[in-house]
Amino acid sequence: MKSIFKITCYIVIFFIAVQIIIGNSLLVDFVYDGRPVYDVIKDDINTYDLALKAVKKIIDREKLEDYAILIGDSVAYGSPGPSNTTISYYLNEKAKAEGKSFRVFNLAFPAMYAGDYYAVLLKMQKYGISNKHVIININYPGFAIRDSTDLIWAAYWLKEDLIKDGIETEYKMEPTSFKKVKNKILRNIPIFAYRGFIQYRFNNSAKSIFNGNSVQEPVQPWTEKPYLYEYMQDEFIQKSFRDKPFDMDTNPQAVFLDKIIQMQEGNDTIIFMAAANDLLLSDATSKPGYKENIEKVRSFFKNKDVTYIDFNGNIDYNLFSDHLHMTADGYKYMAEQLWNEVIKWDIH
Amino acid sequence: MLFHTVEFIMMLIIAVILYYTVPKSRVYVLTIANIIFYGASGLGFLALFIFVVTVTYICALKNNSKRGRLFYYLGLAINVLNLTFFKYTGFVLSNLERFFNVHFQWQDALLAKIILPVGISFYTFQLIAYLVDVYKKKIEPCRSLIEFWVFIAFFGQLIAGPIMRGIDFLPQIKNVKDIKLLPSNIKTGTYYILMGLTKKIVFADFLSSRADYFFSNAQLNSGLDAWYGAYLFAFQIYFDFSAYSEIAIGVGKLFGLDLTLNFKSPYISNNPSEFWSRWHITLSTWIRDYIYIPLGGSRKGFSRQMVNLIVAMCISGLWHGASWHFVIWGLYHGILSVVYKIIGNVTKNHDYKFVNSKVYRILTVFIYFQLTTIGWVFFRANTLTDALILIKKMFDFSNMHFTTTYVLYLCIVAVLYFLHVAEYYIRKDGAKLASVWEKYFPAPVRAVLYTSLIIVLILFTKGEENTFIYFQF
């Protein structure tokens, strides 16, 4: 039994050593490949924090002082394209081309809303990531579909963070269960925390061996997707672009955008409204109520200490990949427009 | 509760510690562990299981009474009905509908309520074997309900076997108090558990999604794709099922209990008889002892023996799942066995030297592995039509074009087969290898390998969505 005990002790020591190595190692790319890895994080939103940690690691490793954080939903994330066709990618290319060490980190995540953005800013504080330069993406559905008297509706992914921050809500958090406690413990053990990301990488490599290589096709413009017209009749899409008047005093998106603006006081902040594809959504966007709502959002930002850019009506329709998202050229165009504002900041 | 979950590992560690610290209460420790283990799948299932176990226990106890025969049939009937109701109701109803061209309006509502209790096929067969053995006076009925419960519900093998016999397992449980804590048992137990977890997590789960890819596109596959998918599944099911059995053996060893080895490198077999003595051994012997022999076995002439073989194999297929493609899989193996017997019968008076050569052995192992792989298509395909499409493609040699991708596929299959053969030699020379390992490699070096293995297992674990294939049977 002595030899078994001895071996067990060695295993425990080695296991702890491996945890220290993983926790401090270069798994940055596994978690953040120019943006948080959606396919893994969507299954456990708690792992989103690892993306923030990864960004912090890059900032520390490269001793960066001039950087901006891009927060937003699937548009800022760059869906449906790969990570080298996103707004943040093109902004970084711009900075590089102009010989600046300035960097943009993409912490956007599909289906995030203003409440989530606010929680992300809180998390940035927690991890020591500067909010000196922040670029935020909003869109019309954020106001339309998340309209509720309960402010928790401002968030999709990070509700619990808002509740911990003291938001009053009727939303009930999942009660503490054995599974929840177990997951919380395991999240603090690096090998369990990073497991999903390592598996994802491994599976992608293995898939190309076992099932043949598949080269990702460039994202096609919406005109190549006739099925989109039918999709626009979907109840969710209809609700997302409805013309019910926005009440900018109570709308959860507006309330949290106000909080964000307060939080960003004295810092550089750009908030941009993603454009809607008026040709595809003509039924909804041609309504006077819709146009009034867009105007309300514009007015909301008028006297605020942020730069507001509305892309509605300012993008060539051929650059849309669907009703809201862009092709690679579309995101490149948006990055160029944003760069015109970013360059006004005190960056090097 | 799955073997590759933190919950199970915690429960196992606690149970082992209690088991050796309180020797007098060992049977109670195992009883409670079994209840927790099975109860995790649902309290309703647990209640049903306890009921069936208790009724079987009482029926066996009454074996020597005047109405012993009645109780025997009662016990059998309850077990068979329990299995039939939960597992075959849908199958029976849908076939009745098809046969009589009728539609039962209430069928969907009824089937939605019937959820297959985990491990039902395994515990039913173990209970039936016990009843028959007691009835035939091969064993004495167990006189302690708790010991009987531990025998049937031992959490190591409850869900997917091995199907233990009373003659082997009951005496061990009876003497559980006398089992000593032996380092060799802990080492062997841990070895089997790690081996099983590696097979399941690293190989079976990994192959699963790849095999699924080919089986979900039956129509789109080329002939070579179909072969590749079938090979992948052949190894997936082997790794998956033998993994469970080996973990079961390992868990048993930790408690000083010996469970039957269920798999012995089956793909090195060169004929059906050898295959079934290497594949799911406890089920094969169960079918032999409780179906094939009672049907007459080989005692009633050659042609009757062939019929018995086919019937027994079809029942084995049906046991695996309530669907015709499982029956066809059983029938296919029945036919292979019949053909093998006929060939044996025809050639028995001839002395072919070639038959005893290594070349013959390698050739027949290769051929029989292909035949087994074809059989797996029936087993795995989503429908019988899919199976027939895939098999047709596998034999459409005119459309087979070897590209570099297929050469790579072939290499992958070759590596998997190599691992299979390597496992055979490792098992064969296990004791020798273990002593070399301990003698020449110092503890820190061994610990590095064990830690690496643990890390790999943690990294490969996908979570609770990846259950063992045989859990559904």
JSON list of N, CA and C in Angstrom, two decimals, chain A residues 22 29 41 43 88 106 156 165 196 204 231 245 257 266 285 289-290 301 335-336 344:
[
{"chain": "A", "resi": 22, "resn": "ILE", "atom": "N", "xyz": [-1.25, 25.31, -17.12]},
{"chain": "A", "resi": 22, "resn": "ILE", "atom": "CA", "xyz": [-2.39, 25.64, -18.00]},
{"chain": "A", "resi": 22, "resn": "ILE", "atom": "C", "xyz": [-2.91, 27.04, -17.67]},
{"chain": "A", "resi": 29, "resn": "ASP", "atom": "N", "xyz": [-4.94, 31.82, -27.61]},
{"chain": "A", "resi": 29, "resn": "ASP", "atom": "CA", "xyz": [-5.53, 31.64, -28.94]},
{"chain": "A", "resi": 29, "resn": "ASP", "atom": "C", "xyz": [-6.71, 30.67, -28.93]},
{"chain": "A", "resi": 41, "resn": "ILE", "atom": "N", "xyz": [-18.18, 29.02, -26.03]},
{"chain": "A", "resi": 41, "resn": "ILE", "atom": "CA", "xyz": [-18.73, 29.88, -24.97]},
{"chain": "A", "resi": 41, "resn": "ILE", "atom": "C", "xyz": [-20.26, 29.80, -24.93]},
{"chain": "A", "resi": 43, "resn": "ASP", "atom": "N", "xyz": [-22.11, 27.39, -25.10]},
{"chain": "A", "resi": 43, "resn": "ASP", "atom": "CA", "xyz": [-22.57, 26.25, -24.29]},
{"chain": "A", "resi": 43, "resn": "ASP", "atom": "C", "xyz": [-22.36, 26.47, -22.79]},
{"chain": "A", "resi": 88, "resn": "SER", "atom": "N", "xyz": [-13.24, 44.55, -36.08]},
{"chain": "A", "resi": 88, "resn": "SER", "atom": "CA", "xyz": [-12.02, 44.71, -35.26]},
{"chain": "A", "resi": 88, "resn": "SER", "atom": "C", "xyz": [-10.78, 44.33, -36.08]},
{"chain": "A", "resi": 106, "resn": "ASN", "atom": "N", "xyz": [-11.79, 42.53, -29.77]},
{"chain": "A", "resi": 106, "resn": "ASN", "atom": "CA", "xyz": [-13.20, 42.28, -30.00]},
{"chain": "A", "resi": 106, "resn": "ASN", "atom": "C", "xyz": [-13.78, 41.40, -28.89]},
{"chain": "A", "resi": 156, "resn": "TYR", "atom": "N", "xyz": [-29.15, 39.21, -22.31]},
{"chain": "A", "resi": 156, "resn": "TYR", "atom": "CA", "xyz": [-29.50, 37.86, -22.73]},
{"chain": "A", "resi": 156, "resn": "TYR", "atom": "C", "xyz": [-28.59, 36.84, -22.06]},
{"chain": "A", "resi": 165, "resn": "ASP", "atom": "N", "xyz": [-25.12, 42.86, -9.60]},
{"chain": "A", "resi": 165, "resn": "ASP", "atom": "CA", "xyz": [-24.80, 44.30, -9.54]},
{"chain": "A", "resi": 165, "resn": "ASP", "atom": "C", "xyz": [-25.94, 45.08, -8.88]},
{"chain": "A", "resi": 196, "resn": "GLY", "atom": "N", "xyz": [-13.29, 22.78, -22.85]},
{"chain": "A", "resi": 196, "resn": "GLY", "atom": "CA", "xyz": [-14.13, 22.97, -24.05]},
{"chain": "A", "resi": 196, "resn": "GLY", "atom": "C", "xyz": [-13.35, 23.55, -25.21]},
{"chain": "A", "resi": 204, "resn": "ASN", "atom": "N", "xyz": [-11.69, 20.28, -34.46]},
{"chain": "A", "resi": 204, "resn": "ASN", "atom": "CA", "xyz": [-11.58, 20.93, -35.76]},
{"chain": "A", "resi": 204, "resn": "ASN", "atom": "C", "xyz": [-10.44, 20.34, -36.57]},
{"chain": "A", "resi": 231, "resn": "TYR", "atom": "N", "xyz": [-37.72, 33.87, -44.58]},
{"chain": "A", "resi": 231, "resn": "TYR", "atom": "CA", "xyz": [-37.24, 33.99, -43.20]},
{"chain": "A", "resi": 231, "resn": "TYR", "atom": "C", "xyz": [-37.67, 35.32, -42.58]},
{"chain": "A", "resi": 245, "resn": "PRO", "atom": "N", "xyz": [-43.87, 52.23, -30.77]},
{"chain": "A", "resi": 245, "resn": "PRO", "atom": "CA", "xyz": [-43.01, 53.37, -30.37]},
{"chain": "A", "resi": 245, "resn": "PRO", "atom": "C", "xyz": [-42.09, 53.03, -29.21]},
{"chain": "A", "resi": 257, "resn": "LEU", "atom": "N", "xyz": [-28.01, 51.71, -21.79]},
{"chain": "A", "resi": 257, "resn": "LEU", "atom": "CA", "xyz": [-27.09, 52.55, -22.57]},
{"chain": "A", "resi": 257, "resn": "LEU", "atom": "C", "xyz": [-26.77, 53.82, -21.78]},
{"chain": "A", "resi": 266, "resn": "GLY", "atom": "N", "xyz": [-15.86, 60.77, -19.54]},
{"chain": "A", "resi": 266, "resn": "GLY", "atom": "CA", "xyz": [-14.45, 61.14, -19.57]},
{"chain": "A", "resi": 266, "resn": "GLY", "atom": "C", "xyz": [-13.60, 60.24, -20.44]},
{"chain": "A", "resi": 285, "resn": "THR", "atom": "N", "xyz": [-39.35, 48.38, -42.44]},
{"chain": "A", "resi": 285, "resn": "THR", "atom": "CA", "xyz": [-38.59, 49.63, -42.33]},
{"chain": "A", "resi": 285, "resn": "THR", "atom": "C", "xyz": [-39.23, 50.80, -43.07]},
{"chain": "A", "resi": 289, "resn": "GLY", "atom": "N", "xyz": [-43.66, 54.48, -38.26]},
{"chain": "A", "resi": 289, "resn": "GLY", "atom": "CA", "xyz": [-43.32, 54.21, -36.85]},
{"chain": "A", "resi": 289, "resn": "GLY", "atom": "C", "xyz": [-41.87, 53.76, -36.69]},
{"chain": "A", "resi": 290, "resn": "TYR", "atom": "N", "xyz": [-41.43, 52.96, -37.64]},
{"chain": "A", "resi": 290, "resn": "TYR", "atom": "CA", "xyz": [-40.04, 52.47, -37.61]},
{"chain": "A", "resi": 290, "resn": "TYR", "atom": "C", "xyz": [-39.09, 53.65, -37.74]},
{"chain": "A", "resi": 301, "resn": "PHE", "atom": "N", "xyz": [-29.05, 60.08, -28.35]},
{"chain": "A", "resi": 301, "resn": "PHE", "atom": "CA", "xyz": [-27.59, 60.23, -28.24]},
{"chain": "A", "resi": 301, "resn": "PHE", "atom": "C", "xyz": [-27.12, 61.67, -28.47]},
{"chain": "A", "resi": 335, "resn": "ALA", "atom": "N", "xyz": [-15.65, 49.34, -40.78]},
{"chain": "A", "resi": 335, "resn": "ALA", "atom": "CA", "xyz": [-14.41, 49.61, -40.05]},
{"chain": "A", "resi": 335, "resn": "ALA", "atom": "C", "xyz": [-13.79, 50.92, -40.54]},
{"chain": "A", "resi": 336, "resn": "GLU", "atom": "N", "xyz": [-13.86, 51.13, -41.85]},
{"chain": "A", "resi": 336, "resn": "GLU", "atom": "CA", "xyz": [-13.30, 52.37, -42.40]},
{"chain": "A", "resi": 336, "resn": "GLU", "atom": "C", "xyz": [-14.03, 53.59, -41.86]},
{"chain": "A", "resi": 344, "resn": "LYS", "atom": "N", "xyz": [-9.57, 60.27, -34.39]},
{"chain": "A", "resi": 344, "resn": "LYS", "atom": "CA", "xyz": [-9.68, 61.55, -33.67]},
{"chain": "A", "resi": 344, "resn": "LYS", "atom": "C", "xyz": [-9.24, 61.40, -32.21]}
]
